[in-house]
Coordinates of C-alpha atoms and ligand atoms in Angstrom, one line a residue:
M132 CA -0.1 0.2 0.5
K133 CA 2.6 2.1 1.3
N134 CA 4.6 1.8 -2.0
F135 CA 1.6 2.1 -4.4
V136 CA 0.6 6.0 -2.2
Y137 CA 4.6 6.6 -3.4
V138 CA 4.4 5.2 -6.9
L139 CA 1.1 7.4 -7.4
C140 CA 3.0 11.5 -5.6
L141 CA 5.5 10.4 -8.4
F142 CA 2.8 10.1 -10.8
V143 CA 1.1 12.9 -9.5
I144 CA 4.0 15.5 -9.6
F145 CA 5.4 14.3 -13.0
T146 CA 2.1 14.7 -15.0
S147 CA 1.6 18.2 -12.6
C148 CA 4.9 19.1 -14.8
K149 CA 4.4 18.0 -17.5
N150 CA 1.3 19.9 -17.4
E151 CA 2.7 22.7 -15.4
E152 CA 5.8 22.3 -19.5
E153 CA 2.3 21.9 -22.0
L154 CA 0.8 24.4 -20.1
K155 CA 3.8 26.7 -21.0
A156 CA 4.0 26.0 -24.8
L157 CA 0.4 26.4 -25.3
S158 CA 1.1 30.0 -23.3
N159 CA 4.1 31.1 -25.8
N160 CA 1.5 29.2 -28.6
R161 CA -0.7 31.8 -27.4
E162 CA 1.8 34.6 -27.9
T163 CA 2.1 33.7 -30.9
V164 CA -0.7 33.4 -32.9
I165 CA -2.7 36.5 -31.0
D166 CA -5.7 37.9 -32.8
S167 CA -3.8 40.8 -34.8
S168 CA -7.1 42.8 -33.8
E169 CA -5.5 43.6 -30.6
I170 CA -1.8 44.6 -31.1
K171 CA -1.6 48.7 -31.9
T172 CA -0.7 48.8 -35.6
N173 CA -0.4 51.9 -36.6
E174 CA -0.7 55.2 -33.8
F175 CA -3.1 56.4 -36.5
A176 CA -4.1 55.6 -39.8
I177 CA -6.1 57.0 -42.9
V178 CA -8.3 55.3 -45.7
I179 CA -10.4 56.9 -47.8
H180 CA -12.1 55.0 -51.0
G181 CA -13.2 56.9 -53.9
G182 CA -16.4 54.8 -55.2
A183 CA -16.4 51.2 -56.0
G184 CA -17.8 49.5 -59.4
T185 CA -17.4 47.7 -62.4
I186 CA -13.7 50.3 -62.3
L187 CA -11.7 47.7 -65.6
R188 CA -7.9 48.7 -65.8
E189 CA -9.2 48.0 -70.3
N190 CA -11.4 50.8 -70.1
M191 CA -9.1 53.2 -68.4
S192 CA -6.9 55.9 -70.1
A193 CA -3.5 56.4 -68.8
E194 CA -4.5 60.2 -68.1
A195 CA -7.9 59.4 -66.0
E196 CA -5.3 56.7 -64.0
E197 CA -3.2 59.1 -63.2
A198 CA -5.5 62.8 -62.8
Y199 CA -7.1 59.7 -60.0
T200 CA -4.3 58.9 -58.0
L201 CA -3.0 62.2 -58.3
K202 CA -6.3 63.0 -56.5
L203 CA -6.1 60.0 -53.8
E204 CA -3.1 61.4 -53.5
E205 CA -3.8 65.3 -52.8
A206 CA -6.1 64.4 -50.6
I207 CA -4.9 61.4 -48.2
R208 CA -1.9 63.6 -46.9
V209 CA -4.6 66.3 -46.3
G210 CA -5.5 64.5 -43.7
Y211 CA -2.4 62.3 -42.9
E212 CA -0.8 66.0 -41.6
I213 CA -3.6 67.2 -39.5
L214 CA -3.2 63.5 -37.7
K215 CA 0.4 63.3 -37.7
S216 CA 1.1 66.8 -36.1
G217 CA -2.1 66.5 -33.5
G218 CA -5.5 66.8 -35.0
S219 CA -8.8 65.1 -34.7
S220 CA -10.0 62.9 -36.8
L221 CA -13.0 64.3 -37.9
D222 CA -11.1 67.3 -38.8
A223 CA -9.3 64.8 -40.3
V224 CA -12.4 62.7 -42.4
E225 CA -14.3 66.8 -42.8
K226 CA -10.7 68.1 -45.0
T227 CA -9.8 65.5 -46.2
I228 CA -13.9 64.9 -48.1
N229 CA -13.8 68.4 -49.6
V230 CA -10.6 68.1 -51.7
L231 CA -12.4 64.9 -52.9
E232 CA -15.8 66.8 -53.6
D233 CA -14.4 70.0 -55.0
S234 CA -12.2 67.3 -58.0
P235 CA -14.6 66.1 -60.9
L236 CA -13.9 63.3 -61.3
F237 CA -15.6 61.8 -58.4
N238 CA -19.1 62.2 -57.3
A239 CA -19.6 64.2 -54.3
G240 CA -19.9 67.8 -54.6
K241 CA -18.1 69.2 -57.6
G242 CA -19.3 66.2 -59.5
A243 CA -21.7 65.0 -58.4
V244 CA -24.3 62.5 -60.4
F245 CA -27.8 64.1 -61.8
T246 CA -31.1 63.4 -61.2
N247 CA -33.9 62.4 -63.8
A248 CA -35.6 65.4 -63.6
E249 CA -31.2 67.1 -64.2
T250 CA -30.7 68.6 -60.6
N251 CA -28.2 67.0 -58.0
E252 CA -29.2 66.1 -55.0
L253 CA -26.4 65.4 -52.2
D254 CA -26.4 63.1 -49.4
A255 CA -23.6 63.1 -47.0
S256 CA -22.5 61.9 -43.3
I257 CA -20.2 61.5 -40.4
M258 CA -19.4 59.8 -36.8
D259 CA -18.0 61.2 -34.0
G260 CA -16.2 57.2 -32.6
K261 CA -15.5 58.5 -28.7
T262 CA -19.0 60.7 -28.9
L263 CA -21.1 58.3 -31.0
N264 CA -22.7 61.7 -31.9
A265 CA -22.8 61.6 -35.5
G266 CA -24.6 64.6 -38.3
S267 CA -25.4 63.9 -41.3
S268 CA -28.3 65.6 -44.8
A269 CA -30.4 63.8 -48.1
G270 CA -31.1 65.5 -51.1
T271 CA -29.3 68.9 -50.8
R272 CA -28.8 71.4 -54.0
T273 CA -26.8 74.4 -52.8
V274 CA -24.4 73.1 -49.7
K275 CA -21.1 73.1 -52.1
N276 CA -19.6 70.3 -49.1
P277 CA -22.2 68.8 -47.6
I278 CA -20.0 66.9 -45.3
N279 CA -19.6 70.8 -43.6
L280 CA -23.0 70.1 -43.1
A281 CA -22.7 67.4 -41.7
R282 CA -20.4 68.0 -39.3
V283 CA -22.4 71.5 -38.5
V284 CA -25.6 69.1 -38.2
M285 CA -23.9 67.0 -35.9
E286 CA -22.5 69.3 -33.6
N287 CA -24.9 73.0 -34.0
S288 CA -27.9 71.0 -34.1
P289 CA -29.9 69.3 -32.2
H290 CA -30.5 67.0 -34.6
V291 CA -28.9 63.7 -35.7
M292 CA -30.8 64.1 -40.3
L293 CA -31.8 66.6 -42.3
A294 CA -33.1 66.8 -44.7
G295 CA -33.8 68.4 -48.5
H296 CA -35.1 72.4 -49.2
G297 CA -34.2 72.4 -44.4
A298 CA -31.2 71.5 -44.2
D299 CA -29.4 73.9 -47.5
I300 CA -31.6 76.9 -45.0
F301 CA -29.7 75.8 -41.9
A302 CA -26.4 74.8 -43.7
Q303 CA -26.8 78.9 -45.1
E304 CA -27.6 80.0 -41.4
Q305 CA -25.2 78.5 -40.6
G306 CA -22.6 80.6 -42.6
L307 CA -21.5 77.2 -44.4
E308 CA -20.3 78.1 -48.7
I309 CA -24.0 77.9 -50.6
V310 CA -23.7 78.1 -54.1
D311 CA -26.0 78.4 -57.5
S312 CA -26.6 74.6 -58.8
T313 CA -25.1 75.3 -62.0
Y314 CA -21.1 74.2 -59.9
F315 CA -22.3 70.6 -59.6
Y316 CA -23.1 70.9 -63.1
T317 CA -20.4 68.5 -65.5
V318 CA -20.8 67.8 -68.9
D319 CA -19.2 63.7 -68.3
R320 CA -22.6 63.9 -65.6
L321 CA -24.3 65.1 -67.3
K322 CA -23.5 62.4 -70.3
S323 CA -24.3 59.5 -68.4
L324 CA -27.8 60.8 -67.9
E325 CA -28.5 61.6 -71.1
H326 CA -26.9 57.7 -71.9
V327 CA -28.8 55.8 -68.7
K328 CA -32.7 57.6 -69.8
D329 CA -31.4 56.4 -73.8
Y330 CA -31.1 52.9 -72.2
E331 CA -34.0 53.2 -70.5
A332 CA -36.6 54.1 -73.2
K333 CA -34.8 50.9 -75.1
K334 CA -36.2 48.7 -72.4
K335 CA -39.7 50.3 -72.9
G336 CA -39.7 51.9 -70.1
N337 CA -40.1 49.6 -66.5
N338 CA -38.6 52.1 -64.1
K339 CA -37.8 49.4 -61.2
T340 CA -36.2 47.3 -63.5
A341 CA -34.3 49.6 -66.4
F342 CA -32.5 51.4 -61.8
Y343 CA -31.7 47.9 -60.6
D344 CA -30.2 47.1 -64.0
S345 CA -26.2 46.6 -64.1
T346 CA -25.5 49.5 -66.5
I347 CA -27.7 51.8 -65.1
K348 CA -26.3 51.0 -61.8
N349 CA -22.4 51.0 -63.0
S350 CA -22.9 55.5 -64.4
K351 CA -22.8 56.6 -60.8
Y352 CA -18.9 55.5 -59.8
G353 CA -17.3 58.2 -57.5
T354 CA -18.5 58.1 -54.5
V355 CA -15.7 59.3 -51.2
G356 CA -15.0 58.5 -47.7
C357 CA -12.9 57.9 -44.7
A358 CA -12.2 56.5 -42.1
A359 CA -9.5 58.2 -39.5
L360 CA -8.3 56.7 -35.9
D361 CA -6.0 60.8 -34.3
K362 CA -3.3 59.9 -31.5
N363 CA -6.1 60.5 -29.2
G364 CA -6.8 57.3 -30.3
N365 CA -10.3 58.6 -30.8
L366 CA -12.4 57.1 -34.5
A367 CA -14.1 58.8 -36.9
A368 CA -16.1 58.2 -40.5
G369 CA -17.5 60.6 -43.0
T370 CA -19.5 59.3 -47.2
S371 CA -20.6 62.5 -49.0
T372 CA -21.9 61.8 -52.5
G373 CA -24.5 62.3 -55.0
G374 CA -26.2 59.0 -55.3
M375 CA -27.8 57.4 -58.0
T376 CA -27.9 58.7 -61.6
N377 CA -31.4 59.5 -63.1
K378 CA -33.0 58.8 -59.8
R379 CA -36.0 60.6 -58.6
W380 CA -38.7 60.5 -56.7
G381 CA -36.5 61.9 -53.2
R382 CA -34.6 58.6 -53.4
V383 CA -32.0 58.2 -51.3
G384 CA -29.0 55.9 -50.9
D385 CA -26.9 54.5 -48.1
A386 CA -24.8 57.4 -47.8
P387 CA -26.1 59.2 -45.5
I388 CA -27.7 56.7 -43.0
I389 CA -26.0 56.7 -39.9
G390 CA -25.5 52.3 -39.0
A391 CA -25.5 51.6 -43.4
G392 CA -23.0 53.8 -45.2
T393 CA -21.6 55.2 -42.1
Y394 CA -20.6 54.6 -38.6
A395 CA -17.2 55.0 -36.3
N396 CA -17.4 53.1 -32.3
N397 CA -13.8 53.7 -30.9
N398 CA -14.3 50.3 -29.0
T399 CA -14.9 48.5 -32.7
C400 CA -14.1 50.9 -36.4
A401 CA -14.9 53.6 -38.2
V402 CA -16.0 52.8 -41.6
S403 CA -17.6 54.5 -44.7
S404 CA -19.5 52.1 -47.3
T405 CA -19.8 53.0 -51.5
G406 CA -22.5 50.3 -53.4
W407 CA -25.9 49.6 -53.8
G408 CA -27.6 52.1 -51.0
E409 CA -30.4 50.1 -51.1
F410 CA -29.1 46.7 -50.8
F411 CA -26.9 49.0 -48.3
I412 CA -28.8 50.2 -46.3
R413 CA -31.0 46.7 -46.5
A414 CA -27.4 45.1 -44.3
M415 CA -26.9 48.5 -42.6
V416 CA -22.7 47.2 -43.7
A417 CA -21.3 49.9 -41.4
Y418 CA -22.7 49.1 -38.3
D419 CA -23.1 45.1 -39.0
I420 CA -19.1 45.3 -39.6
S421 CA -18.6 47.5 -36.0
A422 CA -21.3 44.4 -34.5
L423 CA -19.6 41.9 -36.0
M424 CA -16.5 43.2 -33.7
D425 CA -18.3 44.0 -31.1
Y426 CA -19.7 41.3 -29.9
K427 CA -18.5 39.2 -31.8
G428 CA -15.0 39.8 -31.6
M429 CA -13.7 39.2 -34.4
S430 CA -11.6 41.4 -36.1
L431 CA -11.4 44.1 -38.2
E432 CA -10.4 42.5 -41.3
A433 CA -13.0 38.9 -40.6
A434 CA -15.5 41.6 -40.3
A435 CA -14.9 43.3 -43.6
K436 CA -14.6 40.2 -45.6
E437 CA -17.9 38.7 -44.0
V438 CA -20.3 41.5 -44.8
I439 CA -19.3 43.0 -48.2
Q440 CA -17.9 39.2 -50.1
K441 CA -21.4 37.3 -47.8
K442 CA -23.8 39.2 -47.1
V443 CA -24.3 42.0 -49.7
P444 CA -24.3 39.8 -52.5
D445 CA -25.9 37.3 -51.1
L446 CA -28.8 39.5 -50.8
G447 CA -27.9 41.0 -54.6
G448 CA -25.7 44.2 -53.9
D449 CA -22.3 44.6 -54.5
G450 CA -19.6 47.9 -53.4
G451 CA -17.1 47.7 -50.8
I452 CA -15.9 49.5 -47.9
I453 CA -12.8 51.2 -46.2
A454 CA -12.2 50.9 -42.9
V455 CA -9.8 51.8 -40.0
D456 CA -9.6 50.6 -35.9
K457 CA -8.9 50.6 -32.5
N458 CA -5.7 49.2 -33.5
G459 CA -4.8 51.3 -36.6
N460 CA -5.7 48.4 -38.7
M461 CA -6.3 49.0 -42.1
V462 CA -8.4 47.0 -44.7
M463 CA -10.2 48.0 -48.2
E464 CA -13.0 45.5 -49.4
F465 CA -15.5 46.2 -51.9
N466 CA -16.8 43.1 -54.5
T467 CA -16.6 44.2 -57.2
S468 CA -14.2 44.6 -60.0
G469 CA -12.3 48.1 -58.1
M470 CA -12.4 50.7 -56.4
Y471 CA -10.7 53.8 -55.5
R472 CA -9.2 53.5 -52.1
A473 CA -5.6 54.6 -50.9
T474 CA -4.5 54.1 -47.0
M475 CA -1.0 55.9 -44.9
N476 CA -0.4 54.4 -42.2
D477 CA 1.9 56.5 -39.8
K478 CA 4.9 56.1 -40.6
G479 CA 3.8 57.9 -43.7
E480 CA 3.7 54.9 -46.1
L481 CA 0.9 55.4 -48.9
L482 CA -1.1 52.3 -50.1
I483 CA -3.1 53.0 -53.5
G484 CA -5.2 51.1 -55.3
I485 CA -7.2 51.8 -58.5
Y486 CA -8.7 47.5 -59.9
N487 CA -8.6 44.2 -58.0
D488 CA -4.4 42.9 -58.3
Ligands
LIG783 N1 -24.0 54.1 -52.7 C1 -24.3 55.2 -53.1 C2 -25.4 55.6 -53.7 O1 -26.5 54.4 -53.4 C3 -23.7 55.3 -54.3 C4 -22.4 54.5 -54.6 O2 -21.7 54.7 -53.7 O3 -21.5 54.4 -55.7 O4 -26.4 56.7 -53.1

């Protein structure tokens, strides 16, 4: 019996040592496989998009490619400098988007697409990840930079969303730059409208089908958006667009819808969307990515893939997002053949992309 107890003790000591070793090995192992989303990748970071869609290398001239690349770089550098000097992510987002809104290359501000009535109706939104405050405007016609209006709605009004004529009046009262509606006119966008109208006429006026037709859907690239993390750990995101060519009946897309087109939360990430708005609203794309991180503990990359590569296409929609998480990890996920996009990290490294390669 004595011998048996002795052997038993030795066995226990041996197995517990083994367990300790195993545990040690396991914990060492854990260090190496730790989820990268938990590591601070960048002290500050900025990511932008200039719209997703059927953007193919073979359809792009060298001049156009250069023009887009230069404008994306100019815009992101504005935000980068703000973040580098300790400025807020909200300022970086707003000022970066202003550069894109002022360029006729993009479907936002100058260069916005035309409605069926040959007007331009602009949508925008912005969100502060620190406070979860948000502001947005829909269907404005005279505000030069709709993202600035979204910001003053957030900061200077008791509301989150203003629409139509009232939003234009509020912008004027806030001292924002007001322009004549002809400011938004560009020849290329008018041609797109004519093309879409001709196409629709040939389809014998089935409005609903025509609006969802890919030829029509693809004649509206260039929604713009930005997401940023600042040195204080604050996240922000914003989106600005003219919507979809030939829209009518006061159609509003996802861009000004908080949770669909834009979302930011310091606990998770900041997201800006671009794509087929009707589907992005139904899939609550930007908030869904944040929620997957929040409730399921997913990394930003995995959450973005889940929503953009599964949820949205399963519904029948397409598009993409750009996002940055609280640790400075950035993603640019899209299920179309291209998305104008760029990132800059805290080391000043710049990445610009257009096509899906
Ligand atoms: N999401 C925008 C809208 O549906 C369009 C786009 O991003 O291309 O209004």
